[in-house]
PDB file of C-alpha atoms in Angstrom:
ATOM      1  CA  MET E   1     104.058  99.156 117.865  1.00 90.00           C
ATOM      2  CA  SER E   2     104.204 102.927 117.422  1.00 97.00           C
ATOM      3  CA  LEU E   3     101.075 105.066 117.295  1.00 97.00           C
ATOM      4  CA  VAL E   4     101.731 105.907 113.638  1.00 98.00           C
ATOM      5  CA  SER E   5     102.002 102.181 112.823  1.00 98.00           C
ATOM      6  CA  LYS E   6      98.686 101.522 114.578  1.00 98.00           C
ATOM      7  CA  GLN E   7      97.063 104.430 112.733  1.00 98.00           C
ATOM      8  CA  TRP E   8      98.340 103.046 109.426  1.00 98.00           C
ATOM      9  CA  GLN E   9      96.927  99.586 110.212  1.00 98.00           C
ATOM     10  CA  PHE E  10      93.639 101.212 111.231  1.00 98.00           C
ATOM     11  CA  ILE E  11      93.373 103.106 107.931  1.00 98.00           C
ATOM     12  CA  LYS E  12      94.214  99.986 105.901  1.00 99.00           C
ATOM     13  CA  ASP E  13      91.487  98.032 107.722  1.00 99.00           C
ATOM     14  CA  LEU E  14      89.105 100.957 107.224  1.00 99.00           C
ATOM     15  CA  LYS E  15      89.719 100.753 103.472  1.00 99.00           C
ATOM     16  CA  LYS E  16      88.814  97.051 103.536  1.00 99.00           C
ATOM     17  CA  LEU E  17      85.657  97.848 105.500  1.00 99.00           C
ATOM     18  CA  ILE E  18      84.604 100.581 103.062  1.00 98.00           C
ATOM     19  CA  ASP E  19      85.162  98.232 100.111  1.00 99.00           C
ATOM     20  CA  TYR E  20      83.028  95.573 101.850  1.00 99.00           C
ATOM     21  CA  ILE E  21      80.278  98.102 102.598  1.00 99.00           C
ATOM     22  CA  GLU E  22      80.195  99.206  98.963  1.00 98.00           C
ATOM     23  CA  LYS E  23      80.049  95.603  97.696  1.00 98.00           C
ATOM     24  CA  SER E  24      77.108  95.042 100.048  1.00 98.00           C
ATOM     25  CA  GLY E  25      75.124  97.789  98.307  1.00 98.00           C
ATOM     26  CA  TYR E  26      75.385 100.352 101.081  1.00 98.00           C
ATOM     27  CA  ILE E  27      76.841 103.861 100.975  1.00 96.00           C
ATOM     28  CA  VAL E  28      78.966 105.216 103.812  1.00 97.00           C
ATOM     29  CA  THR E  29      80.307 108.670 104.625  1.00 97.00           C
ATOM     30  CA  GLY E  30      82.854 109.722 107.201  1.00 96.00           C
ATOM     31  CA  GLY E  31      81.866 111.060 110.564  1.00 93.00           C
ATOM     32  CA  GLU E  32      84.230 111.873 113.386  1.00 93.00           C
ATOM     33  CA  LEU E  33      87.786 110.491 113.216  1.00 94.00           C
ATOM     34  CA  TRP E  34      89.906 112.745 115.434  1.00 93.00           C
ATOM     35  CA  ARG E  35      88.379 114.323 118.512  1.00 92.00           C
ATOM     36  CA  HIS E  36      89.854 117.164 120.554  1.00 92.00           C
ATOM     37  CA  PRO E  37      90.067 116.419 124.301  1.00 92.00           C
ATOM     38  CA  TYR E  38      87.734 119.357 124.998  1.00 93.00           C
ATOM     39  CA  MET E  39      85.092 117.763 122.780  1.00 92.00           C
ATOM     40  CA  GLN E  40      85.596 114.396 124.476  1.00 92.00           C
ATOM     41  CA  GLU E  41      85.053 116.061 127.839  1.00 92.00           C
ATOM     42  CA  TYR E  42      81.855 117.670 126.522  1.00 95.00           C
ATOM     43  CA  TYR E  43      80.617 114.313 125.206  1.00 90.00           C
ATOM     44  CA  LEU E  44      81.331 112.735 128.589  1.00 89.00           C
ATOM     45  CA  LYS E  45      79.404 115.457 130.443  1.00 93.00           C
ATOM     46  CA  THR E  46      76.417 115.212 128.089  1.00 95.00           C
ATOM     47  CA  GLY E  47      76.252 111.403 128.068  1.00 88.00           C
ATOM     48  CA  ARG E  48      77.394 110.937 124.473  1.00 84.00           C
ATOM     49  CA  SER E  49      80.498 109.108 125.726  1.00 83.00           C
ATOM     50  CA  LYS E  50      81.356 107.042 128.786  1.00 80.00           C
ATOM     51  CA  THR E  51      85.124 107.630 128.885  1.00 84.00           C
ATOM     52  CA  MET E  52      87.942 110.137 128.554  1.00 88.00           C
ATOM     53  CA  HIS E  53      90.058 107.383 126.977  1.00 89.00           C
ATOM     54  CA  SER E  54      88.388 107.324 123.559  1.00 91.00           C
ATOM     55  CA  GLN E  55      90.396 105.969 120.646  1.00 94.00           C
ATOM     56  CA  HIS E  56      89.214 109.049 118.723  1.00 94.00           C
ATOM     57  CA  LEU E  57      91.780 111.018 120.743  1.00 92.00           C
ATOM     58  CA  LYS E  58      94.516 108.899 119.102  1.00 96.00           C
ATOM     59  CA  ARG E  59      92.936 108.835 115.620  1.00 97.00           C
ATOM     60  CA  LEU E  60      92.252 105.118 116.050  1.00 98.00           C
ATOM     61  CA  ALA E  61      88.450 105.312 115.800  1.00 98.00           C
ATOM     62  CA  ILE E  62      85.869 106.606 113.374  1.00 98.00           C
ATOM     63  CA  ASP E  63      82.121 107.088 113.423  1.00 97.00           C
ATOM     64  CA  LEU E  64      80.563 106.321 110.050  1.00 98.00           C
ATOM     65  CA  ASN E  65      77.255 107.399 108.527  1.00 98.00           C
ATOM     66  CA  PHE E  66      75.513 104.425 106.900  1.00 98.00           C
ATOM     67  CA  PHE E  67      72.992 104.671 104.087  1.00 98.00           C
ATOM     68  CA  ARG E  68      71.151 101.508 103.086  1.00 98.00           C
ATOM     69  CA  PRO E  69      69.126 101.093  99.891  1.00 98.00           C
ATOM     70  CA  ALA E  70      65.591 102.413 100.384  1.00 97.00           C
ATOM     71  CA  ARG E  71      62.870  99.780 100.501  1.00 94.00           C
ATOM     72  CA  HIS E  72      59.814  99.962  98.241  1.00 91.00           C
ATOM     73  CA  GLY E  73      57.627 102.899  99.271  1.00 90.00           C
ATOM     74  CA  GLU E  74      60.182 104.264 101.749  1.00 94.00           C
ATOM     75  CA  SER E  75      61.207 107.931 101.548  1.00 94.00           C
ATOM     76  CA  ALA E  76      64.831 108.353 100.558  1.00 94.00           C
ATOM     77  CA  SER E  77      67.253 110.423 102.639  1.00 91.00           C
ATOM     78  CA  VAL E  78      69.477 110.891  99.592  1.00 97.00           C
ATOM     79  CA  PHE E  79      69.862 109.793  95.983  1.00 97.00           C
ATOM     80  CA  ILE E  80      73.271 108.515  94.876  1.00 95.00           C
ATOM     81  CA  GLU E  81      73.727 107.888  91.163  1.00 94.00           C
ATOM     82  CA  GLY E  82      69.931 108.004  90.854  1.00 95.00           C
ATOM     83  CA  LYS E  83      69.327 105.323  93.507  1.00 96.00           C
ATOM     84  CA  PRO E  84      67.423 106.033  96.760  1.00 98.00           C
ATOM     85  CA  PHE E  85      69.188 105.490 100.096  1.00 98.00           C
ATOM     86  CA  VAL E  86      68.095 105.880 103.723  1.00 98.00           C
ATOM     87  CA  LEU E  87      70.359 106.974 106.594  1.00 97.00           C
ATOM     88  CA  THR E  88      70.419 104.256 109.254  1.00 97.00           C
ATOM     89  CA  TRP E  89      71.882 103.701 112.693  1.00 95.00           C
ATOM     90  CA  ASN E  90      69.844 100.523 113.154  1.00 96.00           C
ATOM     91  CA  ILE E  91      71.988  97.787 114.658  1.00 97.00           C
ATOM     92  CA  SER E  92      70.416  95.127 112.441  1.00 96.00           C
ATOM     93  CA  ASP E  93      71.405  97.102 109.318  1.00 97.00           C
ATOM     94  CA  ILE E  94      75.010  97.627 110.430  1.00 98.00           C
ATOM     95  CA  GLU E  95      75.794  94.446 112.375  1.00 98.00           C
ATOM     96  CA  GLN E  96      77.222  92.603 109.345  1.00 98.00           C
ATOM     97  CA  PHE E  97      79.787  95.390 108.954  1.00 99.00           C
ATOM     98  CA  GLY E  98      80.690  95.219 112.631  1.00 99.00           C
ATOM     99  CA  ARG E  99      81.320  91.475 112.327  1.00 99.00           C
ATOM    100  CA  PHE E 100      83.464  92.040 109.237  1.00 99.00           C
ATOM    101  CA  TRP E 101      85.446  94.794 110.994  1.00 99.00           C
ATOM    102  CA  GLU E 102      86.191  92.608 113.998  1.00 99.00           C
ATOM    103  CA  SER E 103      87.211  89.712 111.725  1.00 99.00           C
ATOM    104  CA  LEU E 104      90.022  91.817 110.215  1.00 99.00           C
ATOM    105  CA  SER E 105      92.060  91.998 113.437  1.00 98.00           C
ATOM    106  CA  PRO E 106      91.737  90.928 117.085  1.00 98.00           C
ATOM    107  CA  ASP E 107      92.446  94.582 117.930  1.00 98.00           C
ATOM    108  CA  ASN E 108      89.406  95.869 116.012  1.00 99.00           C
ATOM    109  CA  ARG E 109      86.260  96.608 118.000  1.00 98.00           C
ATOM    110  CA  TRP E 110      82.814  97.622 116.811  1.00 98.00           C
ATOM    111  CA  GLY E 111      80.745  99.911 119.031  1.00 96.00           C
ATOM    112  CA  GLY E 112      77.594  97.848 118.462  1.00 96.00           C
ATOM    113  CA  ASN E 113      79.202  95.131 120.608  1.00 96.00           C
ATOM    114  CA  PHE E 114      80.047  97.413 123.533  1.00 93.00           C
ATOM    115  CA  ASN E 115      78.427  96.117 126.723  1.00 89.00           C
ATOM    116  CA  SER E 116      77.359  99.256 128.537  1.00 82.00           C
ATOM    117  CA  PHE E 117      76.903 101.765 125.725  1.00 81.00           C
ATOM    118  CA  LYS E 118      75.922 100.695 122.208  1.00 89.00           C
ATOM    119  CA  ASP E 119      77.716 102.967 119.719  1.00 91.00           C
ATOM    120  CA  VAL E 120      76.557 101.446 116.437  1.00 96.00           C
ATOM    121  CA  PRO E 121      78.392 103.739 113.959  1.00 96.00           C
ATOM    122  CA  HIS E 122      81.711 103.434 115.883  1.00 96.00           C
ATOM    123  CA  PHE E 123      84.698 101.403 114.610  1.00 98.00           C
ATOM    124  CA  GLU E 124      88.031 101.377 116.455  1.00 98.00           C
ATOM    125  CA  LYS E 125      91.410  99.727 116.869  1.00 98.00           C
ATOM    126  CA  LYS E 126      92.722  99.047 120.403  1.00 95.00           C
TER     127      LYS E 126
END
């Protein structure tokens, strides 16, 4: 399969994930999709990555910013359509989305399931 074909499949699965996130009552915004090799090298040197073979280099990975509904008495990070939301990177808040992502294709991997380095907001296609 060509790189462009893989990227297209990745984007189609990403659309399904975003629809699922929205139906679950969460809000999500885009983080990093493509990463320049110089930035990957910097992340490796500073411990923010463990590899120079990131799928971000091929536009086959994205880091997402998750906002869950604020709980009673909790300070909101942002209000969307008048409703309070809180930015979260908590694995227990995002795990359901990781499971959904991986269920879409055997080639999809969620960073929260990485063994050596948990990367909760990371979603990729091999």
